[in-house]
């Protein structure tokens, strides 16, 4: 069971890590740190962290390689990726590999705190409270696709799909509103807990990954249809 409010920062910039610790500890977080690839990987795989803050550039290996390993081990711990300012490729690659969100460097600590709280809100909401309304916990079934909020599992036919936290959140939103359009801005607020920035492709990248997992083809819109300039819709009657 993860330790509440415990964050692992993997970044070789020791001054930045110290600043983050100084900022986050008064906000109620405990912060552990790793300064290279191998130590960060070991701590991320075996620690009890609620969130990992991961820099792309690390001694001994890239943050991308570390993230790939985490997801290959089916580690569901949310990951907030730190990327270079203006490097859209890094952001897209990070989301493709399995990051939950990203933040360009340099950043305002208040923005980092907002991202952390948004991710943790979504993660904690996935845990069923004792008094949760029964209808919110009921399985959702659309055609041959079933989603269980209580167990956080998705089944396509007889096959269980391996989804990241954010992919699950987005799919749940689409299925609950199957047959109706969900705008990209709504998706970001509901699934990611934040507004979309200009030129932010986070939602689109997560949708692209979902499509591949649902149909095996990235460009397939048989299930999740694009509504140009607006958002997305899960096709209720296709399957």
PDB file of C-alpha atoms in Angstrom:
ATOM      1  CA  UNK A   1       0.000   0.000   0.000  1.00  0.00           C
ATOM      2  CA  UNK A   2       1.437   3.369  -1.028  1.00  0.00           C
ATOM      3  CA  UNK A   3       2.414   5.850   1.640  1.00  0.00           C
ATOM      4  CA  UNK A   4       0.048   8.818   1.464  1.00  0.00           C
ATOM      5  CA  UNK A   5       1.586  12.030   0.119  1.00  0.00           C
ATOM      6  CA  UNK A   6       4.928  10.353  -0.551  1.00  0.00           C
ATOM      7  CA  UNK A   7       6.702  11.479  -3.732  1.00  0.00           C
ATOM      8  CA  UNK A   8       9.840  10.166  -5.412  1.00  0.00           C
ATOM      9  CA  UNK A   9      11.831  12.723  -7.434  1.00  0.00           C
ATOM     10  CA  UNK A  10      14.296  11.285  -9.965  1.00  0.00           C
ATOM     11  CA  UNK A  11      16.486  14.116 -11.222  1.00  0.00           C
ATOM     12  CA  UNK A  12      20.255  14.688 -11.240  1.00  0.00           C
ATOM     13  CA  UNK A  13      19.836  18.391 -10.474  1.00  0.00           C
ATOM     14  CA  UNK A  14      20.422  18.261  -6.715  1.00  0.00           C
ATOM     15  CA  UNK A  15      19.707  21.964  -6.277  1.00  0.00           C
ATOM     16  CA  UNK A  16      16.308  21.563  -7.939  1.00  0.00           C
ATOM     17  CA  UNK A  17      15.521  18.518  -5.797  1.00  0.00           C
ATOM     18  CA  UNK A  18      16.372  20.474  -2.649  1.00  0.00           C
ATOM     19  CA  UNK A  19      14.133  23.328  -3.790  1.00  0.00           C
ATOM     20  CA  UNK A  20      11.282  20.919  -4.486  1.00  0.00           C
ATOM     21  CA  UNK A  21      11.686  19.358  -1.068  1.00  0.00           C
ATOM     22  CA  UNK A  22      11.644  22.797   0.579  1.00  0.00           C
ATOM     23  CA  UNK A  23       8.482  23.700  -1.313  1.00  0.00           C
ATOM     24  CA  UNK A  24       6.572  20.404  -1.039  1.00  0.00           C
ATOM     25  CA  UNK A  25       7.265  19.402   2.571  1.00  0.00           C
ATOM     26  CA  UNK A  26       5.335  22.386   4.028  1.00  0.00           C
ATOM     27  CA  UNK A  27       2.471  21.395   1.706  1.00  0.00           C
ATOM     28  CA  UNK A  28       2.205  18.031   3.457  1.00  0.00           C
ATOM     29  CA  UNK A  29       4.379  15.831   1.234  1.00  0.00           C
ATOM     30  CA  UNK A  30       7.360  13.677   2.061  1.00  0.00           C
ATOM     31  CA  UNK A  31       9.989  13.621  -0.677  1.00  0.00           C
ATOM     32  CA  UNK A  32      12.519  10.916  -1.480  1.00  0.00           C
ATOM     33  CA  UNK A  33      15.097  11.457  -4.230  1.00  0.00           C
ATOM     34  CA  UNK A  34      17.308   9.576  -6.671  1.00  0.00           C
ATOM     35  CA  UNK A  35      19.938  11.253  -8.824  1.00  0.00           C
ATOM     36  CA  UNK A  36      20.687   8.630 -11.475  1.00  0.00           C
ATOM     37  CA  UNK A  37      18.946   6.047 -13.639  1.00  0.00           C
ATOM     38  CA  UNK A  38      19.759   2.848 -11.735  1.00  0.00           C
ATOM     39  CA  UNK A  39      18.969   4.210  -8.256  1.00  0.00           C
ATOM     40  CA  UNK A  40      15.794   5.851  -9.524  1.00  0.00           C
ATOM     41  CA  UNK A  41      14.626   2.642 -11.191  1.00  0.00           C
ATOM     42  CA  UNK A  42      15.254   0.589  -8.060  1.00  0.00           C
ATOM     43  CA  UNK A  43      13.400   3.029  -5.816  1.00  0.00           C
ATOM     44  CA  UNK A  44      10.498   3.400  -8.262  1.00  0.00           C
ATOM     45  CA  UNK A  45      10.083  -0.373  -8.584  1.00  0.00           C
ATOM     46  CA  UNK A  46      10.376  -1.218  -4.903  1.00  0.00           C
ATOM     47  CA  UNK A  47       9.237   1.904  -3.056  1.00  0.00           C
ATOM     48  CA  UNK A  48       5.843   2.934  -1.682  1.00  0.00           C
ATOM     49  CA  UNK A  49       5.412   6.158  -3.617  1.00  0.00           C
ATOM     50  CA  UNK A  50       2.125   7.746  -4.628  1.00  0.00           C
ATOM     51  CA  UNK A  51       3.788   9.661  -7.444  1.00  0.00           C
ATOM     52  CA  UNK A  52       7.093   9.718  -9.323  1.00  0.00           C
ATOM     53  CA  UNK A  53       8.463  12.996 -10.710  1.00  0.00           C
ATOM     54  CA  UNK A  54      10.882  11.955 -13.451  1.00  0.00           C
ATOM     55  CA  UNK A  55      13.391  14.004 -15.451  1.00  0.00           C
ATOM     56  CA  UNK A  56      14.009  12.993 -19.071  1.00  0.00           C
ATOM     57  CA  UNK A  57      17.802  13.405 -18.854  1.00  0.00           C
ATOM     58  CA  UNK A  58      19.533  11.200 -16.267  1.00  0.00           C
ATOM     59  CA  UNK A  59      23.068   9.871 -15.722  1.00  0.00           C
ATOM     60  CA  UNK A  60      23.277   6.199 -16.689  1.00  0.00           C
ATOM     61  CA  UNK A  61      20.192   6.166 -18.899  1.00  0.00           C
ATOM     62  CA  UNK A  62      17.247   8.269 -20.002  1.00  0.00           C
ATOM     63  CA  UNK A  63      14.042   8.904 -18.141  1.00  0.00           C
ATOM     64  CA  UNK A  64      12.247   7.340 -21.100  1.00  0.00           C
ATOM     65  CA  UNK A  65      14.094   4.055 -20.583  1.00  0.00           C
ATOM     66  CA  UNK A  66      13.245   4.132 -16.889  1.00  0.00           C
ATOM     67  CA  UNK A  67       9.567   4.807 -17.632  1.00  0.00           C
ATOM     68  CA  UNK A  68       9.454   1.972 -20.172  1.00  0.00           C
ATOM     69  CA  UNK A  69      10.809  -0.412 -17.552  1.00  0.00           C
ATOM     70  CA  UNK A  70       8.256   0.722 -14.982  1.00  0.00           C
ATOM     71  CA  UNK A  71       5.379   0.152 -17.371  1.00  0.00           C
ATOM     72  CA  UNK A  72       6.830  -3.165 -18.561  1.00  0.00           C
ATOM     73  CA  UNK A  73       6.750  -4.276 -14.923  1.00  0.00           C
ATOM     74  CA  UNK A  74       3.064  -3.200 -14.831  1.00  0.00           C
ATOM     75  CA  UNK A  75       3.864  -0.573 -12.217  1.00  0.00           C
ATOM     76  CA  UNK A  76       0.791   1.655 -12.034  1.00  0.00           C
ATOM     77  CA  UNK A  77       2.383   4.443  -9.983  1.00  0.00           C
ATOM     78  CA  UNK A  78       1.559   7.751 -11.676  1.00  0.00           C
ATOM     79  CA  UNK A  79       4.513   9.478 -13.355  1.00  0.00           C
ATOM     80  CA  UNK A  80       4.867  13.226 -13.955  1.00  0.00           C
ATOM     81  CA  UNK A  81       7.567  13.759 -16.564  1.00  0.00           C
ATOM     82  CA  UNK A  82       9.840  16.825 -16.527  1.00  0.00           C
ATOM     83  CA  UNK A  83      10.767  17.867 -20.080  1.00  0.00           C
ATOM     84  CA  UNK A  84      12.770  20.636 -21.736  1.00  0.00           C
ATOM     85  CA  UNK A  85      10.880  23.820 -22.488  1.00  0.00           C
ATOM     86  CA  UNK A  86       9.554  23.808 -26.046  1.00  0.00           C
ATOM     87  CA  UNK A  87      10.476  20.177 -26.779  1.00  0.00           C
ATOM     88  CA  UNK A  88       7.112  18.834 -27.924  1.00  0.00           C
ATOM     89  CA  UNK A  89       8.674  15.577 -29.118  1.00  0.00           C
ATOM     90  CA  UNK A  90       9.810  14.668 -25.602  1.00  0.00           C
ATOM     91  CA  UNK A  91       6.341  15.332 -24.250  1.00  0.00           C
ATOM     92  CA  UNK A  92       4.606  13.191 -26.854  1.00  0.00           C
ATOM     93  CA  UNK A  93       7.125  10.362 -26.488  1.00  0.00           C
ATOM     94  CA  UNK A  94       6.724  10.447 -22.717  1.00  0.00           C
ATOM     95  CA  UNK A  95       2.952  10.178 -22.931  1.00  0.00           C
ATOM     96  CA  UNK A  96       3.250   7.388 -25.504  1.00  0.00           C
ATOM     97  CA  UNK A  97       5.480   5.401 -23.151  1.00  0.00           C
ATOM     98  CA  UNK A  98       3.095   5.795 -20.230  1.00  0.00           C
ATOM     99  CA  UNK A  99       3.600   9.097 -18.414  1.00  0.00           C
ATOM    100  CA  UNK A 100       0.437  10.468 -16.832  1.00  0.00           C
ATOM    101  CA  UNK A 101       1.323  14.097 -17.475  1.00  0.00           C
ATOM    102  CA  UNK A 102       4.315  16.325 -18.200  1.00  0.00           C
ATOM    103  CA  UNK A 103       5.656  19.694 -17.125  1.00  0.00           C
ATOM    104  CA  UNK A 104       8.257  21.716 -19.091  1.00  0.00           C
ATOM    105  CA  UNK A 105      11.344  23.079 -17.310  1.00  0.00           C
ATOM    106  CA  UNK A 106      11.765  25.653 -15.930  1.00  0.00           C
ATOM    107  CA  UNK A 107       8.433  25.648 -14.108  1.00  0.00           C
ATOM    108  CA  UNK A 108       6.642  27.568 -11.405  1.00  0.00           C
ATOM    109  CA  UNK A 109       6.518  25.452  -8.199  1.00  0.00           C
ATOM    110  CA  UNK A 110       2.861  26.392  -7.856  1.00  0.00           C
ATOM    111  CA  UNK A 111       2.149  24.817 -11.250  1.00  0.00           C
ATOM    112  CA  UNK A 112       4.014  21.670 -10.196  1.00  0.00           C
ATOM    113  CA  UNK A 113       1.968  21.503  -7.000  1.00  0.00           C
ATOM    114  CA  UNK A 114      -1.253  21.912  -8.996  1.00  0.00           C
ATOM    115  CA  UNK A 115      -0.236  19.057 -11.346  1.00  0.00           C
ATOM    116  CA  UNK A 116       0.705  16.812  -8.413  1.00  0.00           C
ATOM    117  CA  UNK A 117      -2.604  17.414  -6.666  1.00  0.00           C
ATOM    118  CA  UNK A 118      -4.584  16.856  -9.873  1.00  0.00           C
ATOM    119  CA  UNK A 119      -2.888  13.500 -10.517  1.00  0.00           C
ATOM    120  CA  UNK A 120      -3.300  12.341  -6.922  1.00  0.00           C
ATOM    121  CA  UNK A 121      -6.945  13.421  -6.887  1.00  0.00           C
ATOM    122  CA  UNK A 122      -7.635  11.195  -9.882  1.00  0.00           C
ATOM    123  CA  UNK A 123      -5.616   8.304  -8.463  1.00  0.00           C
ATOM    124  CA  UNK A 124      -7.303   8.436  -5.077  1.00  0.00           C
ATOM    125  CA  UNK A 125     -10.749   8.787  -6.634  1.00  0.00           C
ATOM    126  CA  UNK A 126     -10.133   5.397  -8.253  1.00  0.00           C
ATOM    127  CA  UNK A 127     -10.136   3.818  -4.801  1.00  0.00           C
ATOM    128  CA  UNK A 128     -13.714   3.073  -3.821  1.00  0.00           C
ATOM    129  CA  UNK A 129     -14.825   4.921  -0.680  1.00  0.00           C
ATOM    130  CA  UNK A 130     -16.971   3.024   1.792  1.00  0.00           C
ATOM    131  CA  UNK A 131     -19.982   5.252   1.075  1.00  0.00           C
ATOM    132  CA  UNK A 132     -19.509   5.585  -2.695  1.00  0.00           C
ATOM    133  CA  UNK A 133     -22.810   5.632  -4.644  1.00  0.00           C
ATOM    134  CA  UNK A 134     -23.464   2.161  -6.000  1.00  0.00           C
ATOM    135  CA  UNK A 135     -24.227   3.402  -9.521  1.00  0.00           C
ATOM    136  CA  UNK A 136     -20.796   5.053  -9.799  1.00  0.00           C
ATOM    137  CA  UNK A 137     -19.174   1.708  -9.008  1.00  0.00           C
ATOM    138  CA  UNK A 138     -21.284  -0.418 -11.330  1.00  0.00           C
ATOM    139  CA  UNK A 139     -19.606  -2.046 -14.324  1.00  0.00           C
ATOM    140  CA  UNK A 140     -20.024  -0.223 -17.632  1.00  0.00           C
ATOM    141  CA  UNK A 141     -20.652  -2.351 -20.715  1.00  0.00           C
ATOM    142  CA  UNK A 142     -20.844  -1.014 -24.269  1.00  0.00           C
ATOM    143  CA  UNK A 143     -20.994  -3.719 -26.921  1.00  0.00           C
ATOM    144  CA  UNK A 144     -18.111  -6.137 -26.369  1.00  0.00           C
ATOM    145  CA  UNK A 145     -16.239  -3.763 -24.066  1.00  0.00           C
ATOM    146  CA  UNK A 146     -16.635  -3.909 -20.276  1.00  0.00           C
ATOM    147  CA  UNK A 147     -15.095  -1.527 -17.723  1.00  0.00           C
ATOM    148  CA  UNK A 148     -15.130  -2.095 -13.973  1.00  0.00           C
ATOM    149  CA  UNK A 149     -14.520   1.054 -11.865  1.00  0.00           C
ATOM    150  CA  UNK A 150     -14.233  -1.001  -8.668  1.00  0.00           C
ATOM    151  CA  UNK A 151     -11.386  -3.215  -9.918  1.00  0.00           C
ATOM    152  CA  UNK A 152      -9.994  -0.759 -12.489  1.00  0.00           C
ATOM    153  CA  UNK A 153     -10.106  -3.433 -15.199  1.00  0.00           C
ATOM    154  CA  UNK A 154     -11.183  -3.318 -18.840  1.00  0.00           C
ATOM    155  CA  UNK A 155     -12.174  -6.388 -20.843  1.00  0.00           C
ATOM    156  CA  UNK A 156     -12.560  -6.517 -24.624  1.00  0.00           C
ATOM    157  CA  UNK A 157     -14.423  -9.714 -25.477  1.00  0.00           C
ATOM    158  CA  UNK A 158     -12.568 -12.245 -23.332  1.00  0.00           C
ATOM    159  CA  UNK A 159      -9.266 -10.328 -23.272  1.00  0.00           C
ATOM    160  CA  UNK A 160      -8.286  -8.052 -20.381  1.00  0.00           C
ATOM    161  CA  UNK A 161      -6.538  -4.882 -21.544  1.00  0.00           C
ATOM    162  CA  UNK A 162      -3.495  -3.357 -19.863  1.00  0.00           C
ATOM    163  CA  UNK A 163      -4.239   0.379 -19.554  1.00  0.00           C
ATOM    164  CA  UNK A 164      -2.391   3.165 -17.784  1.00  0.00           C
ATOM    165  CA  UNK A 165      -4.169   5.217 -15.135  1.00  0.00           C
ATOM    166  CA  UNK A 166      -4.857   8.045 -17.580  1.00  0.00           C
ATOM    167  CA  UNK A 167      -6.025   5.717 -20.371  1.00  0.00           C
ATOM    168  CA  UNK A 168      -8.477   4.106 -17.959  1.00  0.00           C
ATOM    169  CA  UNK A 169      -9.764   7.515 -16.808  1.00  0.00           C
ATOM    170  CA  UNK A 170     -10.326   8.700 -20.378  1.00  0.00           C
ATOM    171  CA  UNK A 171     -12.006   5.479 -21.474  1.00  0.00           C
ATOM    172  CA  UNK A 172     -14.330   5.560 -18.457  1.00  0.00           C
ATOM    173  CA  UNK A 173     -15.415   9.096 -19.354  1.00  0.00           C
ATOM    174  CA  UNK A 174     -16.038   8.117 -22.986  1.00  0.00           C
ATOM    175  CA  UNK A 175     -18.008   4.992 -22.055  1.00  0.00           C
ATOM    176  CA  UNK A 176     -20.155   6.787 -19.494  1.00  0.00           C
ATOM    177  CA  UNK A 177     -21.087   9.263 -22.238  1.00  0.00           C
ATOM    178  CA  UNK A 178     -21.125   6.733 -25.066  1.00  0.00           C
ATOM    179  CA  UNK A 179     -22.769   8.098 -28.198  1.00  0.00           C
ATOM    180  CA  UNK A 180     -22.249  11.727 -27.169  1.00  0.00           C
ATOM    181  CA  UNK A 181     -19.336  14.090 -27.804  1.00  0.00           C
ATOM    182  CA  UNK A 182     -16.797  14.823 -25.077  1.00  0.00           C
ATOM    183  CA  UNK A 183     -14.719  17.908 -25.847  1.00  0.00           C
ATOM    184  CA  UNK A 184     -10.948  17.841 -25.457  1.00  0.00           C
ATOM    185  CA  UNK A 185     -11.185  20.507 -22.740  1.00  0.00           C
ATOM    186  CA  UNK A 186     -13.762  18.461 -20.814  1.00  0.00           C
ATOM    187  CA  UNK A 187     -11.576  15.380 -21.150  1.00  0.00           C
ATOM    188  CA  UNK A 188      -8.547  17.187 -19.744  1.00  0.00           C
ATOM    189  CA  UNK A 189     -10.483  18.562 -16.775  1.00  0.00           C
ATOM    190  CA  UNK A 190     -12.228  15.285 -15.944  1.00  0.00           C
ATOM    191  CA  UNK A 191      -9.397  12.822 -16.628  1.00  0.00           C
ATOM    192  CA  UNK A 192      -6.301  14.911 -15.907  1.00  0.00           C
ATOM    193  CA  UNK A 193      -7.674  17.465 -13.465  1.00  0.00           C
ATOM    194  CA  UNK A 194      -6.356  20.465 -15.385  1.00  0.00           C
ATOM    195  CA  UNK A 195      -7.017  22.774 -18.323  1.00  0.00           C
ATOM    196  CA  UNK A 196      -5.333  22.191 -21.665  1.00  0.00           C
ATOM    197  CA  UNK A 197      -2.591  24.626 -22.586  1.00  0.00           C
ATOM    198  CA  UNK A 198      -2.331  25.958 -26.167  1.00  0.00           C
ATOM    199  CA  UNK A 199      -0.947  23.282 -28.514  1.00  0.00           C
ATOM    200  CA  UNK A 200      -1.246  20.695 -25.722  1.00  0.00           C
ATOM    201  CA  UNK A 201      -1.696  17.260 -27.326  1.00  0.00           C
ATOM    202  CA  UNK A 202      -1.904  15.221 -24.130  1.00  0.00           C
ATOM    203  CA  UNK A 203      -5.496  14.088 -24.671  1.00  0.00           C
ATOM    204  CA  UNK A 204      -4.855  13.236 -28.333  1.00  0.00           C
ATOM    205  CA  UNK A 205      -1.830  11.088 -27.480  1.00  0.00           C
ATOM    206  CA  UNK A 206      -3.749   9.160 -24.816  1.00  0.00           C
ATOM    207  CA  UNK A 207      -6.627   8.639 -27.276  1.00  0.00           C
ATOM    208  CA  UNK A 208      -4.192   7.377 -29.920  1.00  0.00           C
ATOM    209  CA  UNK A 209      -2.805   4.822 -27.468  1.00  0.00           C
ATOM    210  CA  UNK A 210      -6.303   3.737 -26.472  1.00  0.00           C
ATOM    211  CA  UNK A 211      -7.245   3.174 -30.105  1.00  0.00           C
ATOM    212  CA  UNK A 212      -4.241   0.920 -30.655  1.00  0.00           C
ATOM    213  CA  UNK A 213      -5.106  -1.143 -27.605  1.00  0.00           C
ATOM    214  CA  UNK A 214      -8.780  -1.384 -28.553  1.00  0.00           C
ATOM    215  CA  UNK A 215      -8.334  -2.208 -32.224  1.00  0.00           C
ATOM    216  CA  UNK A 216      -4.653  -2.798 -32.923  1.00  0.00           C
ATOM    217  CA  UNK A 217      -4.470   0.067 -35.404  1.00  0.00           C
ATOM    218  CA  UNK A 218      -3.495   3.597 -34.410  1.00  0.00           C
ATOM    219  CA  UNK A 219      -5.636   5.282 -37.063  1.00  0.00           C
ATOM    220  CA  UNK A 220      -8.749   3.223 -36.383  1.00  0.00           C
ATOM    221  CA  UNK A 221     -11.806   5.270 -35.429  1.00  0.00           C
ATOM    222  CA  UNK A 222     -14.254   2.379 -35.346  1.00  0.00           C
ATOM    223  CA  UNK A 223     -14.721   2.776 -31.595  1.00  0.00           C
ATOM    224  CA  UNK A 224     -13.403   6.215 -30.621  1.00  0.00           C
ATOM    225  CA  UNK A 225     -14.421   8.719 -33.271  1.00  0.00           C
ATOM    226  CA  UNK A 226     -12.775  12.111 -33.734  1.00  0.00           C
ATOM    227  CA  UNK A 227     -15.124  15.075 -33.982  1.00  0.00           C
ATOM    228  CA  UNK A 228     -12.928  17.531 -35.855  1.00  0.00           C
ATOM    229  CA  UNK A 229     -12.164  20.665 -33.883  1.00  0.00           C
ATOM    230  CA  UNK A 230     -14.350  19.558 -30.966  1.00  0.00           C
ATOM    231  CA  UNK A 231     -13.372  16.313 -29.261  1.00  0.00           C
ATOM    232  CA  UNK A 232     -14.124  12.588 -29.239  1.00  0.00           C
ATOM    233  CA  UNK A 233     -17.028  10.180 -28.995  1.00  0.00           C
ATOM    234  CA  UNK A 234     -17.230   6.457 -28.233  1.00  0.00           C
ATOM    235  CA  UNK A 235     -19.427   4.883 -30.915  1.00  0.00           C
ATOM    236  CA  UNK A 236     -22.208   3.211 -28.954  1.00  0.00           C
ATOM    237  CA  UNK A 237     -23.677   1.071 -31.707  1.00  0.00           C
ATOM    238  CA  UNK A 238     -20.600   0.025 -33.680  1.00  0.00           C
ATOM    239  CA  UNK A 239     -19.881  -3.154 -31.682  1.00  0.00           C
TER     240      UNK A 239
END
